Tab-separated table of C-alpha atoms and ligand atoms in Angstrom:
chain	number	residue	atom	x	y	z
X	1	MET	CA	-1.702	73.972	-47.596
X	2	LYS	CA	-2.990	75.454	-44.351
X	3	THR	CA	-0.898	75.995	-41.251
X	4	VAL	CA	-2.746	75.660	-37.967
X	5	ILE	CA	-1.044	77.387	-35.061
X	6	ILE	CA	-2.175	76.357	-31.607
X	7	ALA	CA	-1.810	79.469	-29.477
X	8	GLY	CA	-4.294	78.911	-26.695
X	9	GLY	CA	-3.180	77.840	-23.278
X	10	GLN	CA	-1.699	79.808	-20.460
X	11	GLY	CA	-0.404	83.311	-20.390
X	12	THR	CA	2.980	84.251	-19.078
X	13	ARG	CA	4.692	87.202	-17.434
X	14	ILE	CA	8.090	88.331	-18.555
X	15	ALA	CA	10.194	91.189	-17.270
X	16	SER	CA	10.214	93.270	-20.448
X	17	VAL	CA	6.424	93.448	-20.675
X	18	ASN	CA	4.443	94.657	-17.722
X	19	SER	CA	1.300	92.578	-18.138
X	20	GLU	CA	0.285	89.036	-18.809
X	21	ILE	CA	0.663	87.963	-22.430
X	22	PRO	CA	0.048	84.724	-24.302
X	23	LYS	CA	3.213	82.651	-24.703
X	24	ALA	CA	2.975	83.035	-28.478
X	25	MET	CA	3.413	86.807	-28.035
X	26	ILE	CA	6.676	86.614	-26.083
X	27	PRO	CA	9.037	88.880	-28.013
X	28	ILE	CA	12.216	87.287	-29.333
X	29	CYS	CA	14.559	89.771	-30.963
X	30	GLY	CA	11.805	92.373	-31.009
X	31	LYS	CA	9.088	90.187	-32.525
X	32	PRO	CA	6.492	87.819	-31.047
X	33	ILE	CA	7.432	84.165	-31.423
X	34	ILE	CA	4.331	83.498	-33.487
X	35	GLU	CA	5.336	86.285	-35.890
X	36	HIS	CA	8.652	84.479	-36.483
X	37	GLU	CA	6.596	81.406	-37.387
X	38	VAL	CA	4.332	83.347	-39.740
X	39	GLU	CA	7.310	84.955	-41.474
X	40	MET	CA	9.105	81.625	-41.871
X	41	ALA	CA	6.062	79.979	-43.456
X	42	LYS	CA	5.286	82.980	-45.644
X	43	ARG	CA	8.847	83.063	-46.978
X	44	GLN	CA	8.271	79.507	-48.220
X	45	GLY	CA	4.921	80.239	-49.793
X	46	PHE	CA	2.681	78.930	-46.990
X	47	THR	CA	0.406	81.934	-46.477
X	48	ASP	CA	-2.867	80.434	-45.255
X	49	PHE	CA	-3.175	80.271	-41.459
X	50	LEU	CA	-5.678	79.206	-38.894
X	51	PHE	CA	-4.892	80.390	-35.363
X	52	ILE	CA	-6.482	78.569	-32.454
X	53	ILE	CA	-6.645	81.110	-29.651
X	54	GLY	CA	-8.043	81.049	-26.171
X	55	TYR	CA	-7.311	82.891	-22.967
X	56	LEU	CA	-5.649	86.260	-23.843
X	57	GLY	CA	-6.097	85.426	-27.519
X	58	ASP	CA	-7.571	88.870	-28.175
X	59	GLN	CA	-4.053	90.246	-27.977
X	60	ILE	CA	-2.998	87.952	-30.821
X	61	GLU	CA	-5.974	88.888	-32.968
X	62	ALA	CA	-5.479	92.592	-32.295
X	63	TYR	CA	-1.868	92.297	-33.396
X	64	PHE	CA	-2.307	90.222	-36.568
X	65	GLY	CA	-5.853	91.064	-37.696
X	66	ASP	CA	-6.662	89.249	-40.937
X	67	GLY	CA	-2.940	88.956	-41.675
X	68	SER	CA	-2.895	91.347	-44.643
X	69	ARG	CA	-0.359	93.585	-42.902
X	70	PHE	CA	1.976	90.541	-42.985
X	71	GLY	CA	1.101	89.458	-46.498
X	72	VAL	CA	-0.797	86.371	-45.337
X	73	HIS	CA	-4.356	85.275	-44.598
X	74	ILE	CA	-5.351	84.392	-41.031
X	75	ASP	CA	-8.588	82.868	-39.755
X	76	TYR	CA	-9.247	82.399	-36.053
X	77	PHE	CA	-10.911	79.828	-33.894
X	78	HIS	CA	-11.766	81.061	-30.406
X	79	GLU	CA	-11.784	78.411	-27.726
X	80	THR	CA	-14.482	79.265	-25.250
X	81	GLN	CA	-13.197	76.596	-22.880
X	82	PRO	CA	-9.722	75.024	-22.834
X	83	LEU	CA	-9.829	71.937	-25.067
X	84	GLY	CA	-6.198	70.833	-24.774
X	85	THR	CA	-3.885	70.829	-27.768
X	86	ALA	CA	-6.225	68.803	-29.952
X	87	GLY	CA	-9.799	69.476	-28.844
X	88	ALA	CA	-10.253	72.496	-31.102
X	89	LEU	CA	-8.945	70.636	-34.149
X	90	GLY	CA	-11.865	68.249	-33.861
X	91	LEU	CA	-14.274	71.185	-34.224
X	92	LEU	CA	-12.502	72.394	-37.353
X	93	ARG	CA	-13.251	69.420	-39.586
X	94	ASP	CA	-15.171	71.551	-42.071
X	95	GLN	CA	-12.198	73.855	-42.570
X	96	LEU	CA	-9.450	71.237	-42.530
X	97	THR	CA	-10.365	69.176	-45.558
X	98	GLU	CA	-6.815	68.766	-46.891
X	99	ASP	CA	-3.477	67.898	-45.294
X	100	PHE	CA	-2.290	70.668	-42.959
X	101	PHE	CA	0.625	71.669	-40.764
X	102	VAL	CA	0.241	71.975	-37.005
X	103	PHE	CA	2.596	74.278	-35.100
X	104	TYR	CA	2.554	75.271	-31.457
X	105	GLY	CA	2.592	79.029	-31.042
X	106	ASP	CA	5.496	79.119	-28.603
X	107	THR	CA	8.079	77.410	-30.813
X	108	ILE	CA	11.198	79.030	-32.228
X	109	MET	CA	12.325	77.222	-35.353
X	110	ASP	CA	13.383	77.486	-38.937
X	111	ILE	CA	12.511	74.442	-40.987
X	112	ASP	CA	12.296	73.540	-44.660
X	113	MET	CA	8.528	73.026	-44.796
X	114	GLN	CA	8.341	71.791	-48.390
X	115	ARG	CA	10.925	69.112	-47.626
X	116	MET	CA	8.705	67.759	-44.858
X	117	VAL	CA	5.635	67.939	-47.113
X	118	ASP	CA	7.494	65.961	-49.796
X	119	TYR	CA	8.383	63.293	-47.237
X	120	HIS	CA	4.798	63.150	-45.959
X	121	LYS	CA	3.501	62.706	-49.526
X	122	ALA	CA	6.138	60.153	-50.536
X	123	LYS	CA	5.168	58.028	-47.525
X	124	GLN	CA	1.442	58.566	-48.119
X	125	ALA	CA	1.251	59.213	-44.399
X	126	ASP	CA	-1.841	60.029	-42.390
X	127	ALA	CA	0.377	61.878	-39.956
X	128	THR	CA	4.018	62.898	-40.118
X	129	LEU	CA	5.813	63.839	-36.915
X	130	PHE	CA	8.828	66.116	-36.841
X	131	LEU	CA	11.458	64.227	-34.821
X	132	HIS	CA	15.028	64.635	-33.644
X	133	PRO	CA	17.494	63.124	-31.197
X	134	ASN	CA	18.144	65.066	-27.986
X	135	ASP	CA	20.760	65.112	-25.233
X	136	HIS	CA	18.574	63.539	-22.538
X	137	PRO	CA	16.659	60.659	-24.118
X	138	TYR	CA	16.558	58.738	-20.804
X	139	ASP	CA	13.909	61.144	-19.467
X	140	SER	CA	12.185	62.000	-22.755
X	141	ASP	CA	9.206	60.459	-24.516
X	142	LEU	CA	10.688	58.418	-27.344
X	143	VAL	CA	9.421	57.324	-30.744
X	144	ASP	CA	10.351	53.998	-32.311
X	145	LEU	CA	10.624	53.856	-36.115
X	146	ASP	CA	11.093	50.965	-38.503
X	147	ALA	CA	13.662	51.118	-41.304
X	148	GLU	CA	11.148	52.884	-43.565
X	149	GLY	CA	10.433	55.590	-40.990
X	150	ARG	CA	7.013	54.242	-39.970
X	151	ILE	CA	6.247	54.663	-36.285
X	152	ARG	CA	6.123	51.346	-34.428
X	153	ALA	CA	5.636	52.601	-30.899
X	154	PHE	CA	5.596	55.539	-28.524
X	155	TYR	CA	7.537	55.084	-25.291
X	156	HIS	CA	6.458	57.475	-22.598
X	157	LYS	CA	8.683	58.471	-19.701
X	158	PRO	CA	9.549	57.386	-17.096
X	159	HIS	CA	11.384	54.481	-18.734
X	160	PRO	CA	12.070	51.245	-16.854
X	161	GLU	CA	15.575	50.519	-15.692
X	162	GLY	CA	17.801	49.108	-18.399
X	163	PHE	CA	15.523	50.510	-21.108
X	164	VAL	CA	17.174	50.465	-24.534
X	165	ALA	CA	15.876	52.442	-27.523
X	166	HIS	CA	16.811	54.712	-30.394
X	167	ASN	CA	17.242	58.321	-29.413
X	168	ILE	CA	14.342	59.845	-31.340
X	169	VAL	CA	12.138	62.452	-29.716
X	170	ASN	CA	8.937	64.163	-30.815
X	171	ALA	CA	9.564	67.887	-31.362
X	172	ALA	CA	5.843	68.741	-31.459
X	173	LEU	CA	5.267	69.778	-35.062
X	174	PHE	CA	3.065	67.788	-37.408
X	175	ILE	CA	1.488	67.322	-40.792
X	176	PHE	CA	-1.941	65.732	-40.461
X	177	ALA	CA	-4.334	64.359	-43.040
X	178	PRO	CA	-8.000	65.170	-42.326
X	179	SER	CA	-8.505	61.497	-41.391
X	180	VAL	CA	-6.608	62.161	-38.143
X	181	LEU	CA	-9.462	64.413	-37.030
X	182	GLU	CA	-11.795	61.406	-36.882
X	183	HIS	CA	-9.913	60.380	-33.762
X	184	ILE	CA	-10.788	63.508	-31.824
X	185	GLU	CA	-13.931	63.384	-29.740
X	186	LEU	CA	-16.044	66.482	-30.241
X	187	GLY	CA	-16.107	69.073	-27.479
X	188	VAL	CA	-13.914	67.030	-25.139
X	189	LYS	CA	-10.556	68.213	-23.831
X	190	CYS	CA	-7.761	66.133	-25.345
X	191	HIS	CA	-4.123	66.278	-26.398
X	192	ILE	CA	-2.314	65.403	-29.615
X	193	GLU	CA	0.491	63.367	-28.052
X	194	LYS	CA	-1.426	61.792	-25.216
X	195	HIS	CA	-4.665	60.882	-26.947
X	196	VAL	CA	-4.883	61.486	-30.677
X	197	LEU	CA	-1.648	59.849	-31.864
X	198	PRO	CA	-2.059	56.674	-29.773
X	199	ARG	CA	-5.640	56.340	-31.071
X	200	CYS	CA	-4.404	56.745	-34.653
X	201	MET	CA	-1.789	54.044	-34.021
X	202	GLU	CA	-4.396	51.692	-32.668
X	203	ALA	CA	-6.597	52.319	-35.679
X	204	GLY	CA	-3.719	51.322	-37.960
X	205	LYS	CA	-3.183	54.773	-39.465
X	206	ALA	CA	0.129	55.371	-41.240
X	207	LEU	CA	2.181	57.479	-38.850
X	208	TYR	CA	5.655	58.407	-40.045
X	209	GLY	CA	8.641	60.055	-38.415
X	210	TYR	CA	10.512	62.834	-40.204
X	211	VAL	CA	13.920	63.001	-38.534
X	212	THR	CA	15.868	66.202	-39.057
X	213	ALA	CA	18.663	68.271	-37.527
X	214	GLU	CA	16.924	71.609	-37.952
X	215	TYR	CA	16.497	74.048	-35.091
X	216	ILE	CA	13.298	73.787	-33.070
X	217	LYS	CA	12.774	74.723	-29.432
X	218	ASP	CA	9.737	75.623	-27.422
X	219	MET	CA	9.757	78.422	-24.948
X	220	GLY	CA	9.965	76.455	-21.744
X	221	THR	CA	12.041	77.947	-18.962
X	222	PRO	CA	13.410	81.511	-18.563
X	223	GLU	CA	16.973	80.241	-19.220
X	224	ARG	CA	15.741	78.965	-22.516
X	225	TYR	CA	14.461	82.443	-23.356
X	226	TYR	CA	17.990	83.836	-23.314
X	227	SER	CA	19.650	80.973	-25.152
X	228	VAL	CA	16.939	80.941	-27.823
X	229	SER	CA	17.154	84.727	-28.262
X	230	GLU	CA	20.889	84.414	-28.706
X	231	ASP	CA	20.497	81.606	-31.251
X	232	VAL	CA	18.084	83.734	-33.302
X	233	GLU	CA	20.324	86.785	-33.068
X	234	LYS	CA	23.462	84.942	-34.108
X	235	GLY	CA	21.706	83.361	-37.074
X	236	LYS	CA	21.966	79.811	-35.760
X	237	VAL	CA	18.240	79.141	-36.082
X	238	ALA	CA	18.138	80.165	-39.750
X	239	ARG	CA	21.458	78.544	-40.586
X	240	LEU	CA	20.310	75.053	-39.560
X	241	ASN	CA	17.375	75.038	-41.995
X	242	ALA	CA	17.817	71.900	-44.125
X	243	CYS	CA	17.780	74.014	-47.286
X	244	HIS	CA	21.344	75.062	-46.370
X	245	LYS	CA	24.248	72.659	-46.719
X	246	ARG	CA	25.869	71.553	-43.465
X	247	PRO	CA	29.206	69.865	-42.840
X	248	ALA	CA	29.365	66.462	-41.161
X	249	ILE	CA	31.809	64.393	-39.205
X	250	PHE	CA	31.450	60.818	-40.390
X	251	LEU	CA	32.422	58.268	-37.779
X	252	ASP	CA	33.336	54.648	-38.067
X	253	ARG	CA	31.680	52.540	-35.338
X	254	ASP	CA	33.790	49.623	-34.060
X	255	GLY	CA	37.101	50.627	-32.508
X	256	VAL	CA	36.186	54.318	-32.777
X	257	ILE	CA	32.951	54.769	-30.778
X	258	ASN	CA	32.639	51.350	-29.171
X	259	LYS	CA	35.212	48.761	-28.247
X	260	GLU	CA	36.094	46.603	-31.207
X	261	VAL	CA	35.158	42.994	-30.616
X	262	ASN	CA	35.731	40.578	-33.463
X	263	LEU	CA	32.377	40.537	-35.338
X	264	LEU	CA	30.307	42.167	-32.612
X	265	ASN	CA	26.875	40.559	-32.846
X	266	LYS	CA	25.281	40.844	-29.399
X	267	GLU	CA	23.795	43.826	-27.595
X	268	GLU	CA	25.823	43.027	-24.449
X	269	GLN	CA	29.062	43.446	-26.399
X	270	MET	CA	28.302	47.101	-27.118
X	271	GLU	CA	30.510	49.151	-24.830
X	272	LEU	CA	31.646	52.727	-25.427
X	273	ILE	CA	35.326	53.660	-25.557
X	274	PRO	CA	36.078	56.276	-22.866
X	275	GLY	CA	35.973	59.776	-24.364
X	276	ALA	CA	33.786	58.795	-27.323
X	277	ALA	CA	30.592	60.277	-25.882
X	278	GLU	CA	32.377	63.489	-24.949
X	279	ALA	CA	33.760	63.759	-28.483
X	280	ILE	CA	30.301	63.307	-29.997
X	281	ARG	CA	28.876	65.826	-27.530
X	282	LEU	CA	31.343	68.398	-28.872
X	283	ILE	CA	30.221	67.615	-32.411
X	284	ASN	CA	26.569	67.999	-31.348
X	285	LYS	CA	27.256	71.487	-30.019
X	286	SER	CA	28.751	72.577	-33.334
X	287	ASP	CA	27.131	72.876	-36.757
X	288	TYR	CA	28.594	69.510	-37.788
X	289	LEU	CA	26.285	66.535	-38.112
X	290	ALA	CA	27.464	63.327	-36.408
X	291	ILE	CA	26.889	60.462	-38.838
X	292	VAL	CA	28.010	56.868	-38.301
X	293	VAL	CA	29.007	54.803	-41.355
X	294	THR	CA	29.860	51.210	-40.559
X	295	ASN	CA	30.529	47.933	-42.383
X	296	GLN	CA	28.472	45.193	-40.735
X	297	PRO	CA	29.248	41.923	-42.539
X	298	VAL	CA	27.704	40.152	-39.526
X	299	ILE	CA	24.476	40.255	-41.547
X	300	ALA	CA	25.958	38.585	-44.640
X	301	ARG	CA	27.688	36.030	-42.431
X	302	ASN	CA	24.394	35.367	-40.706
X	303	LEU	CA	25.870	36.094	-37.283
X	304	CYS	CA	22.983	38.374	-36.481
X	305	THR	CA	19.639	39.480	-37.932
X	306	PHE	CA	18.652	43.018	-38.914
X	307	GLU	CA	16.556	43.158	-35.738
X	308	GLU	CA	19.520	42.177	-33.585
X	309	LEU	CA	21.747	44.712	-35.324
X	310	ASP	CA	19.061	47.338	-34.704
X	311	ARG	CA	19.110	46.426	-30.985
X	312	ILE	CA	22.891	46.843	-30.964
X	313	HIS	CA	22.470	50.346	-32.385
X	314	MET	CA	19.737	51.139	-29.878
X	315	LYS	CA	22.163	50.131	-27.155
X	316	MET	CA	24.835	52.429	-28.574
X	317	GLU	CA	22.406	55.348	-28.778
X	318	THR	CA	21.186	54.652	-25.247
X	319	LEU	CA	24.733	54.615	-23.861
X	320	LEU	CA	25.607	57.818	-25.724
X	321	GLY	CA	22.364	59.398	-24.495
X	322	GLN	CA	23.274	58.664	-20.887
X	323	GLU	CA	26.276	60.907	-21.514
X	324	HIS	CA	24.200	63.573	-23.302
X	325	ALA	CA	25.495	62.735	-26.766
X	326	TYR	CA	23.642	61.655	-29.898
X	327	ILE	CA	24.212	60.745	-33.513
X	328	ASN	CA	22.117	62.315	-36.257
X	329	ALA	CA	22.073	59.224	-38.454
X	330	LEU	CA	23.608	55.797	-38.931
X	331	TYR	CA	24.283	53.949	-42.169
X	332	PHE	CA	25.495	50.371	-42.304
X	333	CYS	CA	26.577	48.020	-45.066
X	334	PRO	CA	25.205	44.491	-44.465
X	335	HIS	CA	27.165	42.993	-47.346
X	336	HIS	CA	30.341	40.987	-47.765
X	337	PRO	CA	32.047	40.140	-51.057
X	338	ASP	CA	33.484	36.662	-50.348
X	339	SER	CA	30.934	33.914	-50.541
X	340	GLY	CA	31.247	30.186	-50.129
X	341	TYR	CA	30.521	29.584	-46.442
X	342	PRO	CA	27.672	27.223	-45.506
X	343	GLU	CA	25.945	29.478	-42.939
X	344	GLU	CA	25.988	32.710	-44.959
X	345	ARG	CA	23.030	34.691	-46.322
X	346	LYS	CA	23.690	34.539	-50.042
X	347	GLU	CA	21.635	37.609	-50.957
X	348	TYR	CA	24.069	39.791	-48.965
X	349	LYS	CA	27.225	38.115	-50.210
X	350	ILE	CA	27.666	40.558	-53.048
X	351	LYS	CA	30.041	43.217	-54.191
X	352	CYS	CA	28.190	46.398	-53.297
X	353	ASP	CA	28.876	50.128	-53.531
X	354	CYS	CA	28.359	50.753	-49.812
X	355	ARG	CA	31.019	48.615	-48.154
X	356	LYS	CA	33.936	50.889	-47.209
X	357	PRO	CA	36.326	51.746	-48.862
X	358	ALA	CA	33.515	52.369	-51.368
X	359	PRO	CA	31.937	55.753	-50.640
X	360	GLY	CA	28.284	54.639	-51.004
X	361	MET	CA	27.157	55.248	-47.437
X	362	LEU	CA	28.773	58.680	-47.247
X	363	LEU	CA	27.339	59.720	-50.595
X	364	ARG	CA	23.876	58.567	-49.617
X	365	ALA	CA	24.127	60.543	-46.370
X	366	ALA	CA	25.308	63.591	-48.328
X	367	GLU	CA	22.188	63.381	-50.463
X	368	GLU	CA	19.757	62.739	-47.608
X	369	TRP	CA	21.228	65.305	-45.205
X	370	ASN	CA	22.321	67.995	-47.688
X	371	ILE	CA	25.936	67.752	-46.539
X	372	ASP	CA	28.766	70.038	-47.554
X	373	MET	CA	31.356	67.333	-48.270
X	374	ALA	CA	34.223	69.791	-48.873
X	375	LYS	CA	33.966	70.863	-45.217
X	376	SER	CA	33.414	67.376	-43.809
X	377	TYR	CA	35.602	64.716	-42.192
X	378	MET	CA	35.735	60.945	-41.898
X	379	ILE	CA	37.222	59.636	-38.651
X	380	GLY	CA	38.081	55.941	-38.589
X	381	ASP	CA	40.607	53.416	-37.400
X	382	SER	CA	41.435	51.610	-40.639
X	383	ASP	CA	42.780	52.272	-44.124
X	384	ARG	CA	39.348	51.345	-45.378
X	385	ASP	CA	37.858	54.343	-43.559
X	386	VAL	CA	40.556	56.662	-44.841
X	387	GLN	CA	40.031	55.489	-48.405
X	388	ALA	CA	36.237	55.747	-48.106
X	389	GLY	CA	36.682	59.346	-46.928
X	390	ILE	CA	38.942	60.156	-49.860
X	391	ASN	CA	36.592	58.438	-52.304
X	392	ALA	CA	33.682	60.493	-50.957
X	393	GLY	CA	35.574	63.798	-51.094
X	394	VAL	CA	35.900	64.436	-47.343
X	395	LYS	CA	39.044	64.836	-45.252
X	396	PRO	CA	40.072	61.551	-43.623
X	397	ILE	CA	41.427	61.286	-40.074
X	398	LEU	CA	42.967	58.023	-38.886
X	399	ILE	CA	42.931	57.175	-35.167
X	400	GLU	CA	44.142	54.225	-33.152
X	401	THR	CA	41.711	51.320	-32.596
X	402	ASN	CA	40.073	51.037	-29.141
X	403	LYS	CA	42.295	53.766	-27.698
X	404	GLU	CA	40.863	55.824	-24.860
X	405	ASN	CA	40.183	59.444	-25.850
X	406	ALA	CA	41.476	58.908	-29.381
X	407	LEU	CA	38.215	60.159	-30.893
X	408	LEU	CA	38.058	63.009	-28.404
X	409	ASP	CA	41.592	64.112	-29.243
X	410	ALA	CA	40.851	63.934	-32.965
X	411	VAL	CA	37.741	66.089	-32.572
X	412	LYS	CA	39.554	68.571	-30.327
X	413	GLU	CA	42.260	68.784	-32.965
X	414	LEU	CA	39.630	70.360	-35.214
X	415	MET	CA	39.165	73.170	-32.666
X	416	ASP	CA	41.436	75.980	-31.560
X	417	GLU	CA	42.515	76.571	-27.943
X	418	SER	CA	39.401	78.559	-27.076
X	419	GLY	CA	37.196	75.675	-28.221
X	420	LYS	CA	36.180	77.342	-31.498
X	421	TRP	CA	36.075	75.147	-34.577
X	422	LYS	CA	38.925	75.922	-36.909
X	423	ALA	CA	36.881	75.482	-40.064
X	424	GLU	CA	35.371	78.797	-41.054
X	425	ARG	CA	32.075	79.961	-39.587
X	426	LEU	CA	31.423	77.023	-37.327
J	1	ZN	ZN1	27.186	47.143	-48.883
């Protein structure tokens, strides 16, 4: 499978180098960014590259040549005029006859590429977008997914007041099938996000979102240069690759994150408990994943539909996002074991393996997120949560229902006085 790296675009000046260089050649820990990308892909057996270069691209070609010095093969496409992020792809139809990766050349990351390929294939997608939540969704372009991960809509910033959505953001890395290239006009400047993806949507192509917690950042501002360099140096970038197990903090929803209301079934009832967003923000800054596991018998009791429950979760993610916090995933159990009420939905009135205290949701998350359960926690406000944690093999923590800062205190309890996580190497 080919990897296309888009490395055209503007040059940049940085203090350590005395002349203008392409962004892709900015050295991070002694190596150009694009070389980090090549090494990452090569390590995973992806050795066939196509670099799209433009202004100052000669420097890239002089450095990499045909790639043999790096143990890979590199072809080049020279843009004679700037064609945007996608224009050149349209001219490469003859070379891109199978599914291919698209990277930007100024991105620092370490991702499990095969895992994304497997997802793309399982979904039979025309395009798979690499997505993640971020800490400022209110001023980010957002992507809306259905329960199967298929993209329903793109919401571009600025968002209208009172806008409610899942916190899922495009991180600008893709797998495309050749059919995507049909939606690029030849020789015309155009962009992947702005033009190509919306056209694919309109044409009914299967666009899927691959949501992960792996490290990916583009080289935007100078401040970012230092923080990214530090993350590479300290091994954080490599450590967050999904091939490595990560610990998680599982969180109950009602009474822990949001105020418990008896059988919450309306978006307006979703209100955060003070301190909850700050607690989740602390989790986000650590290596722990923040994963919500919640019993929602409101479905079985027919008090709300799946769509309404989804809106309630959008509201929660929106409120958390306003305070720069996000969850990595949410699992809910729609079932309830006691049947016999006239209004209920019979198909969900069953004894399942996901309703807490059963460990089903936690075990499914462990599988899907490669979680190190021995280092993980379950924070909840009921015996059911505690027992679910024990059943799943994580350490349970019981907090008081609806109590201000209870979640925050519980999370802080996992840290020492200097704010370092007590668990080893976190
Ligand atoms: Zn269930």
